[in-house]
Short mmCIF file of C-alpha atoms in Angstrom, two decimals:
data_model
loop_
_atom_site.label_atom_id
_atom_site.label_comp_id
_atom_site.label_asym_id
_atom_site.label_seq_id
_atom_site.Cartn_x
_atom_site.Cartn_y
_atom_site.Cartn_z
CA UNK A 1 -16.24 -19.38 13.47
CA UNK A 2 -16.37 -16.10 12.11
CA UNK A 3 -17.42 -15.41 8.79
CA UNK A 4 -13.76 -13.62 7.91
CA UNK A 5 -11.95 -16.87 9.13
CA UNK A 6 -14.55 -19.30 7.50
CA UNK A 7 -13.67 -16.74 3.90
CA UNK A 8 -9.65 -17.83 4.77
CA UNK A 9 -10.11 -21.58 5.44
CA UNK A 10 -12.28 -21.59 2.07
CA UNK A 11 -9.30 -19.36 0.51
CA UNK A 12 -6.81 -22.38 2.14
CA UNK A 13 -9.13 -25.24 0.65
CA UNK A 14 -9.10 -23.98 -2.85
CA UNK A 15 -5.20 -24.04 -2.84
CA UNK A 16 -5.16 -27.66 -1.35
CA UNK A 17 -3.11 -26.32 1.59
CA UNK A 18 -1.93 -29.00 3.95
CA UNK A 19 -3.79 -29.91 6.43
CA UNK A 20 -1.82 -29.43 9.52
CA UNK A 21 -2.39 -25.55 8.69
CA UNK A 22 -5.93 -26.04 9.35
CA UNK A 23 -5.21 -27.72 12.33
CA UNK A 24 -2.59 -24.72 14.03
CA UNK A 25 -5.16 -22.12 12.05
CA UNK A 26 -8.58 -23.48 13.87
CA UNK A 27 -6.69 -23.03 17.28
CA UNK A 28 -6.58 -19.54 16.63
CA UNK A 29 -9.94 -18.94 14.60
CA UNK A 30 -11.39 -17.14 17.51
CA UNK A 31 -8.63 -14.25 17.23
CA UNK A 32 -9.80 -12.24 13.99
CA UNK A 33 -6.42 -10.80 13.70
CA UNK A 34 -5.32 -14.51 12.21
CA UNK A 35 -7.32 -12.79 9.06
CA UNK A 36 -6.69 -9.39 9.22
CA UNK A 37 -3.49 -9.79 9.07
CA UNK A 38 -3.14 -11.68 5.38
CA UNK A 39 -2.72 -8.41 3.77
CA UNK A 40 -0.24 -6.84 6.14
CA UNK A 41 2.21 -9.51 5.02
CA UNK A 42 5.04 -9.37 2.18
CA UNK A 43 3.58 -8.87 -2.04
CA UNK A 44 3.28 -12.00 -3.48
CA UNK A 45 0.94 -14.44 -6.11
CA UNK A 46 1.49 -17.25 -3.56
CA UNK A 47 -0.41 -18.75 -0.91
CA UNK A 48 0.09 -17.85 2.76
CA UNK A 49 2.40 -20.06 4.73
CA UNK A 50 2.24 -19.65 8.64
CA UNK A 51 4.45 -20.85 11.64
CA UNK A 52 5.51 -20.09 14.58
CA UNK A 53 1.86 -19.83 16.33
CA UNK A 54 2.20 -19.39 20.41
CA UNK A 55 -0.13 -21.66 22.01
CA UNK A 56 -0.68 -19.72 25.25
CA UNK A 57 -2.01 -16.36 23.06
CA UNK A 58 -2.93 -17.74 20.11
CA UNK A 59 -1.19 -14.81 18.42
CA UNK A 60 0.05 -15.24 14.63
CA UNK A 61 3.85 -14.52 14.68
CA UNK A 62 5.40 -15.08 11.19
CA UNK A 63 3.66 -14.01 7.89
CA UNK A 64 5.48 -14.47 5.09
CA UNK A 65 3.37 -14.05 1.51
CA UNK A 66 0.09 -12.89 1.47
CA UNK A 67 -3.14 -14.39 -0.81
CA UNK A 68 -3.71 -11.01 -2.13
CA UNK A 69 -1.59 -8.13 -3.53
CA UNK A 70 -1.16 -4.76 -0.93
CA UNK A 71 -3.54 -1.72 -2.33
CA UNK A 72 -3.55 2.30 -2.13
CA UNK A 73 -7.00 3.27 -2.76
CA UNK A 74 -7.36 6.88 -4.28
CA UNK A 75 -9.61 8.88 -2.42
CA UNK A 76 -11.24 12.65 -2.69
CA UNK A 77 -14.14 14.79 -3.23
CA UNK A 78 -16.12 14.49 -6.60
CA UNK A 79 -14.40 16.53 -9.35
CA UNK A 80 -11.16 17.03 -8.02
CA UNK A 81 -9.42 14.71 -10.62
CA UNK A 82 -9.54 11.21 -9.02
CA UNK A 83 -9.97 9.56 -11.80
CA UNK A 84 -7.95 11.95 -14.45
CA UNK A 85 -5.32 10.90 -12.30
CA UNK A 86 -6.04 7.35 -11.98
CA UNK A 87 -6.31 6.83 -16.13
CA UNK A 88 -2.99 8.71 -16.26
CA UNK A 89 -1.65 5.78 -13.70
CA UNK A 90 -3.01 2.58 -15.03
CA UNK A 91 -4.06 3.52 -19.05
CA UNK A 92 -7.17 2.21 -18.08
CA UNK A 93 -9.60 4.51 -19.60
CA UNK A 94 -12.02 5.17 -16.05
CA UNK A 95 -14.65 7.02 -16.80
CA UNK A 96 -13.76 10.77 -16.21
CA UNK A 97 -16.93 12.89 -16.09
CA UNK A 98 -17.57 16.62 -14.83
CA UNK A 99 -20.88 15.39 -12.76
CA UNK A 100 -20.46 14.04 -8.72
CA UNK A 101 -20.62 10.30 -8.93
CA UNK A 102 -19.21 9.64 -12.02
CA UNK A 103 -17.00 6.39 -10.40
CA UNK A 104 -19.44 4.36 -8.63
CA UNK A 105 -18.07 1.22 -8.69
CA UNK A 106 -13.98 1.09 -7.65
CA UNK A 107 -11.34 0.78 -10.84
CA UNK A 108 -8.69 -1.20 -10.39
CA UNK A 109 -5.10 -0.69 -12.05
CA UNK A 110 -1.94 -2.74 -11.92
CA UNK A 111 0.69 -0.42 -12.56
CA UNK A 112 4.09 -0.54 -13.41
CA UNK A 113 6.54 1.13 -10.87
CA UNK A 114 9.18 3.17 -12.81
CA UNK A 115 12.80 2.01 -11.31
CA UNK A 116 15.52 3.76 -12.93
CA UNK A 117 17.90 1.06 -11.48
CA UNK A 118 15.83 -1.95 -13.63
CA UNK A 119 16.99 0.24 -16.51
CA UNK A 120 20.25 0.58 -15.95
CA UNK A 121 20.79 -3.04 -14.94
CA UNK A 122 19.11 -4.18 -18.28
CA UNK A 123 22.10 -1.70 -20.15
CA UNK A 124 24.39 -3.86 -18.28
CA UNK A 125 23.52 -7.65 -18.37
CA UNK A 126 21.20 -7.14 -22.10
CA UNK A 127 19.15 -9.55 -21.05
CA UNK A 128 16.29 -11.43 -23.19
CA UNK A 129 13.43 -9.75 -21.30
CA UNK A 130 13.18 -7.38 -18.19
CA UNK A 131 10.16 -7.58 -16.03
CA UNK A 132 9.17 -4.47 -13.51
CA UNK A 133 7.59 -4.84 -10.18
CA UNK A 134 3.83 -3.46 -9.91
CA UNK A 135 1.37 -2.19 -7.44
CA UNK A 136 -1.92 -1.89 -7.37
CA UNK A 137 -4.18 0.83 -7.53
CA UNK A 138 -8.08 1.34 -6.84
CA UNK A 139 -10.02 4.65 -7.65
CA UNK A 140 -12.72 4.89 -5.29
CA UNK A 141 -15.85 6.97 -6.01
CA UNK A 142 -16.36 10.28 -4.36
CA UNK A 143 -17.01 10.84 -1.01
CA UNK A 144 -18.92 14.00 0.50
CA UNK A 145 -20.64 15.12 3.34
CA UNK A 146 -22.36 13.06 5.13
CA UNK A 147 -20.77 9.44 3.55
CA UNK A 148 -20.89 8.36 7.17
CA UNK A 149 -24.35 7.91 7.36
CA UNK A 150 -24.42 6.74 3.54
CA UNK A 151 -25.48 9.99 1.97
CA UNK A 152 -24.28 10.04 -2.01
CA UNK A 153 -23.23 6.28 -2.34
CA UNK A 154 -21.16 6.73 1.41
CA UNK A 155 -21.65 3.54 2.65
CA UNK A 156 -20.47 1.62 -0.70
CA UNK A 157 -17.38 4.14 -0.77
CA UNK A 158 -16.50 3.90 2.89
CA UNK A 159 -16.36 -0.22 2.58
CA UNK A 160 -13.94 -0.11 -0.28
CA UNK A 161 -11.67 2.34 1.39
CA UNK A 162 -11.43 -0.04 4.60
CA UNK A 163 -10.32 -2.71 1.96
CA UNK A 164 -7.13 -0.58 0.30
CA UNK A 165 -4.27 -0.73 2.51
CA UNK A 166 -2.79 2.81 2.28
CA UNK A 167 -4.74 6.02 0.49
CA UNK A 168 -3.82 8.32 -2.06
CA UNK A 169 -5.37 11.72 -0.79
CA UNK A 170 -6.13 14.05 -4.35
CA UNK A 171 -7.13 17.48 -3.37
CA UNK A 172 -8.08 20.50 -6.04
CA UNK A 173 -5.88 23.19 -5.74
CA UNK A 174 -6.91 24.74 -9.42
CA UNK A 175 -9.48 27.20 -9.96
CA UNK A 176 -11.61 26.79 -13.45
CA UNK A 177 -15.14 27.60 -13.61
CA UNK A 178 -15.93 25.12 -16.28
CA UNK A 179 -15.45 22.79 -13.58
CA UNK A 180 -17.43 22.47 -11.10
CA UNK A 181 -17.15 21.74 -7.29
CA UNK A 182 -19.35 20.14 -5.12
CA UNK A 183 -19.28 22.82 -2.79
CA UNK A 184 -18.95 25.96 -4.95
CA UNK A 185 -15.70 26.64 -4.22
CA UNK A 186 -12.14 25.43 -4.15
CA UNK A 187 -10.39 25.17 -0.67
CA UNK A 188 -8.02 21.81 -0.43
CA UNK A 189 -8.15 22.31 3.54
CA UNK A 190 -11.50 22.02 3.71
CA UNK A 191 -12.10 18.97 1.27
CA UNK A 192 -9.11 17.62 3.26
CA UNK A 193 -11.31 17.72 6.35
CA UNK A 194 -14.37 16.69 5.03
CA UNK A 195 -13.04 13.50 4.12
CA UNK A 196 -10.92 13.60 7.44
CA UNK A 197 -14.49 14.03 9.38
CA UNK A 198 -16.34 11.14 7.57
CA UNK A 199 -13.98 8.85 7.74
CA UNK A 200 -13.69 9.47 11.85
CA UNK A 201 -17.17 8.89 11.92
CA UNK A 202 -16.69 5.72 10.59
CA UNK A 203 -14.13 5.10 12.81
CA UNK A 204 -15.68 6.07 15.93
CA UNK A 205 -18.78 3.65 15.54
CA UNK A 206 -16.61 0.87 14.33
CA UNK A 207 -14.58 1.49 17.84
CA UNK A 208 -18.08 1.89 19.86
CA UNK A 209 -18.85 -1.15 18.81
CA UNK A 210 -15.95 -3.16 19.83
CA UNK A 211 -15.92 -1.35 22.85
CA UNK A 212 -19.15 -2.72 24.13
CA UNK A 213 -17.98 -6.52 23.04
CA UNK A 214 -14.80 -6.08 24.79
CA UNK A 215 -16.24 -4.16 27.88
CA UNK A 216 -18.15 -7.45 28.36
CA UNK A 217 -14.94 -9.42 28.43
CA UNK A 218 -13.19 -6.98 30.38
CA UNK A 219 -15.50 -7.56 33.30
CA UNK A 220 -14.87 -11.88 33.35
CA UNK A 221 -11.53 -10.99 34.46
CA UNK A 222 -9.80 -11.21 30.82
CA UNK A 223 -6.43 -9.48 31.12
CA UNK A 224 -6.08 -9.22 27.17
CA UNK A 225 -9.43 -7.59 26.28
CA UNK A 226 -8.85 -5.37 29.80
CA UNK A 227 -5.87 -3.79 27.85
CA UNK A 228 -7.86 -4.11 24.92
CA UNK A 229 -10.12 -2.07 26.04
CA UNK A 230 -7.77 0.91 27.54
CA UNK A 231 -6.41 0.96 23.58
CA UNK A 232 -10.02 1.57 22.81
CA UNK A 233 -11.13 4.24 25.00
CA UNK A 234 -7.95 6.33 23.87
CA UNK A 235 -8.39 5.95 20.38
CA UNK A 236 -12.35 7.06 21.17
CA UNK A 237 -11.20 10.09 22.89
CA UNK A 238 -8.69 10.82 19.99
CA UNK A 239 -11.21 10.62 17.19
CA UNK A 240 -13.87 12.94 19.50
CA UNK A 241 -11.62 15.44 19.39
CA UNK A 242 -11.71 15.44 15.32
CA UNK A 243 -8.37 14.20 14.99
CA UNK A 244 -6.89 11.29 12.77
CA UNK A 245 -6.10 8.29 14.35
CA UNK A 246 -2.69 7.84 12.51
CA UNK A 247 -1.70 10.72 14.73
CA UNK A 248 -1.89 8.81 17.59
CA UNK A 249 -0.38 5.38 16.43
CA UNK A 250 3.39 6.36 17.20
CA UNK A 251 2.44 6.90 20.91
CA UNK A 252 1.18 3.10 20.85
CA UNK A 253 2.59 0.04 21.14
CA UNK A 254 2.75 -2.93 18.98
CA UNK A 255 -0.30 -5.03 20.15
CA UNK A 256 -2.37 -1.45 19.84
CA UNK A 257 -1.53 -0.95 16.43
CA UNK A 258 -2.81 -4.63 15.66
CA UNK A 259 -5.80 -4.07 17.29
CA UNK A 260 -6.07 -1.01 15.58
CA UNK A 261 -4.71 -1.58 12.27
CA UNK A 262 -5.10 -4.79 11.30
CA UNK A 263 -8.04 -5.87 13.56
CA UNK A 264 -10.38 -2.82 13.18
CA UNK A 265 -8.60 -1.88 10.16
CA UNK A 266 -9.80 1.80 11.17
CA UNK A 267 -10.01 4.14 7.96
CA UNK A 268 -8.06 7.21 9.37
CA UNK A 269 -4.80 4.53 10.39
CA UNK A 270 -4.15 3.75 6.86
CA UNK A 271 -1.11 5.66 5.92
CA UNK A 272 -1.93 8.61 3.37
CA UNK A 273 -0.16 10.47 0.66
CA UNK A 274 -1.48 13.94 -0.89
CA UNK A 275 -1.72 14.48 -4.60
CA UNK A 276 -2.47 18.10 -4.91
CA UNK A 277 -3.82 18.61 -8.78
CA UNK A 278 -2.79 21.70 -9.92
CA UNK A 279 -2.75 23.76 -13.30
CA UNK A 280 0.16 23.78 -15.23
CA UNK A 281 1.73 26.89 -13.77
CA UNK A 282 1.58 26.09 -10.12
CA UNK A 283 3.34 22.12 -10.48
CA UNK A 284 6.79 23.17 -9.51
CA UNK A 285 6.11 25.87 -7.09
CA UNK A 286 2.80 25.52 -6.49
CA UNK A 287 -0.38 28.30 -5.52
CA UNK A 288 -1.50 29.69 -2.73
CA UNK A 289 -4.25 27.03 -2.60
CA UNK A 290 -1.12 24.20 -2.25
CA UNK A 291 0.83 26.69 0.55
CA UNK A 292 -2.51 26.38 2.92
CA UNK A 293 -2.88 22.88 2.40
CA UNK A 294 0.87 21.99 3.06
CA UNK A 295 0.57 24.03 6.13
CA UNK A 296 -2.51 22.23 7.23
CA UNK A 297 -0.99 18.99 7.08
CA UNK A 298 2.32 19.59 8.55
CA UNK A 299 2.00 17.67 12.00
CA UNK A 300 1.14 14.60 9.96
CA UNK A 301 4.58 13.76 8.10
CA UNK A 302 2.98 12.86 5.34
CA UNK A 303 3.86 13.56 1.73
CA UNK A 304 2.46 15.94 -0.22
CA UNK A 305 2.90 15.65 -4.12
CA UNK A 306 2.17 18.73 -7.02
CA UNK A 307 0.91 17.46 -10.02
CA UNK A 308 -1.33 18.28 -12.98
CA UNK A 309 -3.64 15.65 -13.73
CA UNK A 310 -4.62 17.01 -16.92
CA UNK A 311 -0.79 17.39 -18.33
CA UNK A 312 -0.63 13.90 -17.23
CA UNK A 313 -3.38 12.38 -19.22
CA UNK A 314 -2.41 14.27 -22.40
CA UNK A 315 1.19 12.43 -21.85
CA UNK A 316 0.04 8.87 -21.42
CA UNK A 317 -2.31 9.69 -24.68
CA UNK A 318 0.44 10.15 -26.90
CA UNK A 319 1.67 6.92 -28.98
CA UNK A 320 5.30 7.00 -28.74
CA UNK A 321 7.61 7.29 -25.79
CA UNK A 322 9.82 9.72 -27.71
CA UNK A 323 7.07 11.82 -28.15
CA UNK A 324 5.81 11.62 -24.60
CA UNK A 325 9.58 12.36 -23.14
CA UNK A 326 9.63 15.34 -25.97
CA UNK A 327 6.05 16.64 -24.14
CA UNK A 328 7.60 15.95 -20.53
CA UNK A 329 10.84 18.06 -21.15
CA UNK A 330 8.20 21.01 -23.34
CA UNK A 331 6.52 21.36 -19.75
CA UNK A 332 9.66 21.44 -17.59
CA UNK A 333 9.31 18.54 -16.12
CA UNK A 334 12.34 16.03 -15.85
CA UNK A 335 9.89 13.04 -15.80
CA UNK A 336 5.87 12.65 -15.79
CA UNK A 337 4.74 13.32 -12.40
CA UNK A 338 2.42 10.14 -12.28
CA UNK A 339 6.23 8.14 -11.96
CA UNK A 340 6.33 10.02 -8.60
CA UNK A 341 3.23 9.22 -7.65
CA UNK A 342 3.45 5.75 -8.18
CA UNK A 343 6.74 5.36 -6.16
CA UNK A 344 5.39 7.22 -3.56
CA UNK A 345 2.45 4.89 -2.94
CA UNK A 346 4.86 1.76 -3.33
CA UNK A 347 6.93 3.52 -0.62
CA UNK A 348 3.58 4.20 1.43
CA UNK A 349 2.73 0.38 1.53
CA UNK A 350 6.02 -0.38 2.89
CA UNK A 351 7.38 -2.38 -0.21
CA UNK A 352 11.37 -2.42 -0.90
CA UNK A 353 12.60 -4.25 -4.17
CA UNK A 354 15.33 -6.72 -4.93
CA UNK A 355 16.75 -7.53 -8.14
CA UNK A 356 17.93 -10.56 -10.32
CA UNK A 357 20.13 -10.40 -12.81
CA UNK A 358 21.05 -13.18 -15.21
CA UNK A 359 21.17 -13.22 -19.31
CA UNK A 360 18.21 -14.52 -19.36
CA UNK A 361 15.76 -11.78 -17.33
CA UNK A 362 16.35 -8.91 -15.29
CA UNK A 363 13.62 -8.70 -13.06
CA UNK A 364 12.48 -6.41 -9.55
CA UNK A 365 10.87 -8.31 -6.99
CA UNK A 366 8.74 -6.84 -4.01
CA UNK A 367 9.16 -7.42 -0.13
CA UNK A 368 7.87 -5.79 2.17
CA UNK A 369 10.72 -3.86 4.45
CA UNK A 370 12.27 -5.81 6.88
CA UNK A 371 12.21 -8.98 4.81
CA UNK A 372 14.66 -11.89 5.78
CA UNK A 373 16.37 -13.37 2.93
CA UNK A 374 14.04 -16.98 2.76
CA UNK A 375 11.01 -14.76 2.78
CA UNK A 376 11.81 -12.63 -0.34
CA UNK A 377 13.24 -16.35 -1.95
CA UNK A 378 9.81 -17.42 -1.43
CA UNK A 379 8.51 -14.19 -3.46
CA UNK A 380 10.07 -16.17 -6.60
CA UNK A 381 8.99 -19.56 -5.72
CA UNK A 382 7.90 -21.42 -2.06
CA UNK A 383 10.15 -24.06 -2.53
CA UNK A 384 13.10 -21.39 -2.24
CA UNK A 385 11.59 -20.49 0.96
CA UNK A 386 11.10 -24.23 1.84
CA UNK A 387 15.02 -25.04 1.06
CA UNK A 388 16.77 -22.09 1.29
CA UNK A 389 20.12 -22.47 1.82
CA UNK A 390 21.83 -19.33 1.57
CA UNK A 391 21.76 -16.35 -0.52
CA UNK A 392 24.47 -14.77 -2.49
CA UNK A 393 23.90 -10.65 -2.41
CA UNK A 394 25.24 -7.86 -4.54
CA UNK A 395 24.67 -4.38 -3.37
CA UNK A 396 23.33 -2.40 -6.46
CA UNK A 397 25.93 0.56 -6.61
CA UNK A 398 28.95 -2.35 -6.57
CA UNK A 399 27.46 -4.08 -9.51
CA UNK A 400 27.07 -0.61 -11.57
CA UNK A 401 30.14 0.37 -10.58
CA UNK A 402 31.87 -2.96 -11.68
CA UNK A 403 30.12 -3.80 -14.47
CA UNK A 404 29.13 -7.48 -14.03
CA UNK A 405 28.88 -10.05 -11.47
CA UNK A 406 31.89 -11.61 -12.13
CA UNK A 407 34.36 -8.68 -11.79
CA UNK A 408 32.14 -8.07 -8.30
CA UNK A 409 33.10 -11.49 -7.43
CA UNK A 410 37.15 -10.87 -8.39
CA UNK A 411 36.56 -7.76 -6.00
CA UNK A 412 35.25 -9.50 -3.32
CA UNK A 413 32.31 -7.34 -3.24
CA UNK A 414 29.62 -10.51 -3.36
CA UNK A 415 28.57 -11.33 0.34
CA UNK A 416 27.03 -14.48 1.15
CA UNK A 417 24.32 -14.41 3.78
CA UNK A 418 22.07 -16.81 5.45
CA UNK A 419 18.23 -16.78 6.60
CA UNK A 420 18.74 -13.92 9.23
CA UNK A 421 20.05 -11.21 6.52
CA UNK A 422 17.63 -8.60 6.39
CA UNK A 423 17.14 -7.62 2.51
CA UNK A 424 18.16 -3.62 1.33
CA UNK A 425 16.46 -2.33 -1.05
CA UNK A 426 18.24 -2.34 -4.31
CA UNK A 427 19.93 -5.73 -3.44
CA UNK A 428 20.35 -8.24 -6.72
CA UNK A 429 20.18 -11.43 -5.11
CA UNK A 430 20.91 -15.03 -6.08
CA UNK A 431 19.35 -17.98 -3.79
CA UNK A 432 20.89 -21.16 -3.15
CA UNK A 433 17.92 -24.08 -1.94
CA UNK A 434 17.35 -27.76 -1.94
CA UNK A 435 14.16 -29.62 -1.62
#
């Protein structure tokens, strides 16, 4: 067994798991994607539950919570305001230095995600508390030239990256001499591509060597590992070319992007999002240093963000939120650009959220998009998911424009669905269950 799968079953003893998952999960222990694929499952605190296993495969068909929370993992040269950024995000205090290095080992940060719709619900039910959704982020030391072959602290920095889930991309695009740049000068494109080139490196050895395991099985006639192995050479020729392997992923199908996704969990798949720091003059509009970097990135469809991570950090320093909304609005800003940030990256991992609603709590829940109404019941509690019966849905602009559940209900605006309904985002649900 290997030693991922032997880390989940000890992960499944702690919790006391039953143990006829054991049984369904040692039948498929040889398949690593039966562990990769824990954290590209639905946010949750509770355990794993898996069905729906086909025999003939042994491929995992239904996740529906995962054992750990879904990361973005902050990436960048030294110095280009990683982890300015990252204490503006999470309060945390990181250790922001003007020397390479000054993050060695990865901060993490469970952050709040700003939803102006948990506000306005809580105006409208007063409830006794109201609870936020959260994400997590991780600020990962520096990379620079030559992290592929563990120059700096590369090979430390390259592991925690292939742990986060999606990356947050911060590039310089401010000139100040006081601070200084790893390589002398500022140019976002080429920082961009440094990173870009490391991380392929990584990539392309990671790929080597599953070529040569699966070229082996290729040859005793396996049909799997054959195809296996065509996905391989094409993302090899991809990354020789210098090229990001998320460029290639929507000209793949499904069992491709498990192989390469979850199984290899290649660095330059993750999905990204650009934060380009900026000085205070150039958030709205931006510089010429943010113009060539947008343009560079174009045939990725990522987003890129402006902020200025130094604006942010004097706003989360201040003591009151009057004060800090006063200091927003002083800078032209309608809201601190961290908030965008942070929705962004929630939006990056593929999260939605649903709502409840009751006198007691307001609360946002997160599912992953594409959720079926027992698997975000089973976000609140398993036994939801074990006896769900049916759930009872309000779409968010019907309840704000009526006021309260009961005049949706006179309106006939409350639909009741059952286990195939597909949650929206926004949705304020109510779940019916017996066990």
């Amino acid at each position: 067994m290997s030693p991922g799968i032997s880390a989940l079953f000890f992960y499944l003893c702690a919790a006391k798991i039953d143990s006829s998952i054991f049984k369904k999960m040692r039948g498929c222990a040889r398949k690593k994607e039966v562990f990769h694929c824990f954290r590209n499952s639905c946010l949750s605190n509770s355990l794993l539950w898996v069905s729906n296993f086909q025999t003939s495969n042994f491929k995992l068909q239904t996740l529906t919570r995962t054992l750990m929370p879904l990361q973005c993992g902050i990436v960048g040269l030294p110095n280009v305001g990683k982890s300015t950024l990252f204490n503006a995000l999470t309060n945390a205090k990181a250790l922001a230095a003007n020397y390479p290095f000054a993050t060695k080992d990865p901060n993490v940060g469970i952050i709040t995600v700003p939803d102006p719709r948990l506000d306005k619900l809580t105006e409208i039910v007063v409830p006794q508390r109201t609870q936020p959704t959260t994400v997590e982020i991780v600020d990962i030391a520096g990379l620079i030239k030559g992290a592929s072959k563990g120059e700096g602290l590369g090979n430390q920095f390259l592991a925690n990256i292939r742990e986060v889930d999606a990356i947050v991309h911060v590039v310089r695009c401010f000139d100040d001499d006081n601070v200084v740049h790893v390589d002398g000068s500022v140019n976002p494109v080429r920082d961009k591509e440094i990173i870009d080139l490391e991380l392929s490196f990584k990539d392309l050895e990671t790929v080597e060597k599953r070529m040569d395991k699966t070229a082996r099985a290729a040859r005793m006639g396996s049909k799997e590992d054959q195809k296996a192995l065509e996905t391989l050479t094409t993302v090899k020729a991809h990354l020789e070319t210098g090229r990001v392997v998320r460029e290639l992923l929507a000209n793949l199908d499904e069992d491709a992007k498990i192989l390469i996704s979850r199984d290899l969990a290649l660095l330059t798949a993750k999905p990204v999002l650009y934060v380009c720091n900026v000085d205070e003059g150039s958030i709205e509009k931006g510089n010429a240093h943010t113009e060539r970097f947008r343009a560079s990135v174009a045939a990725e469809n990522a987003e890129v963000i402006n902020i200025c991570a130094g604006i942010e950090a004097q706003i989360t320093e201040m003591e009151s939120a009057e004060e800090r909304q006063e200091f927003t609005e002083m800078m032209g800003l309608d809201e601190p650009g961290v908030n965008k940030v942070i929705r962004a990256a929630y939006k990056l991992l593929n999260l939605i959220t649903y709502f409840t609603a009751g006198v007691k709590e307001v609360r946002a829940w997160t599912v992953r998009n594409g959720a079926k109404a027992p698997e975000a019941a089973g976000v609140i509690h398993s036994d939801f998911e074990k006896g769900f019966i049916r759930a009872e849905v309000i779409k968010y602009n019907d309840y704000v424009t009526l006021g309260s559940e009961a005049k949706v209900k006179e309106a006939g605006k409350m639909a009741v669905e059952g286990k195939e309904y597909v949650v929206t985002d926004g949705d304020i649900m109510h779940f019916r269950f017996n066990v």
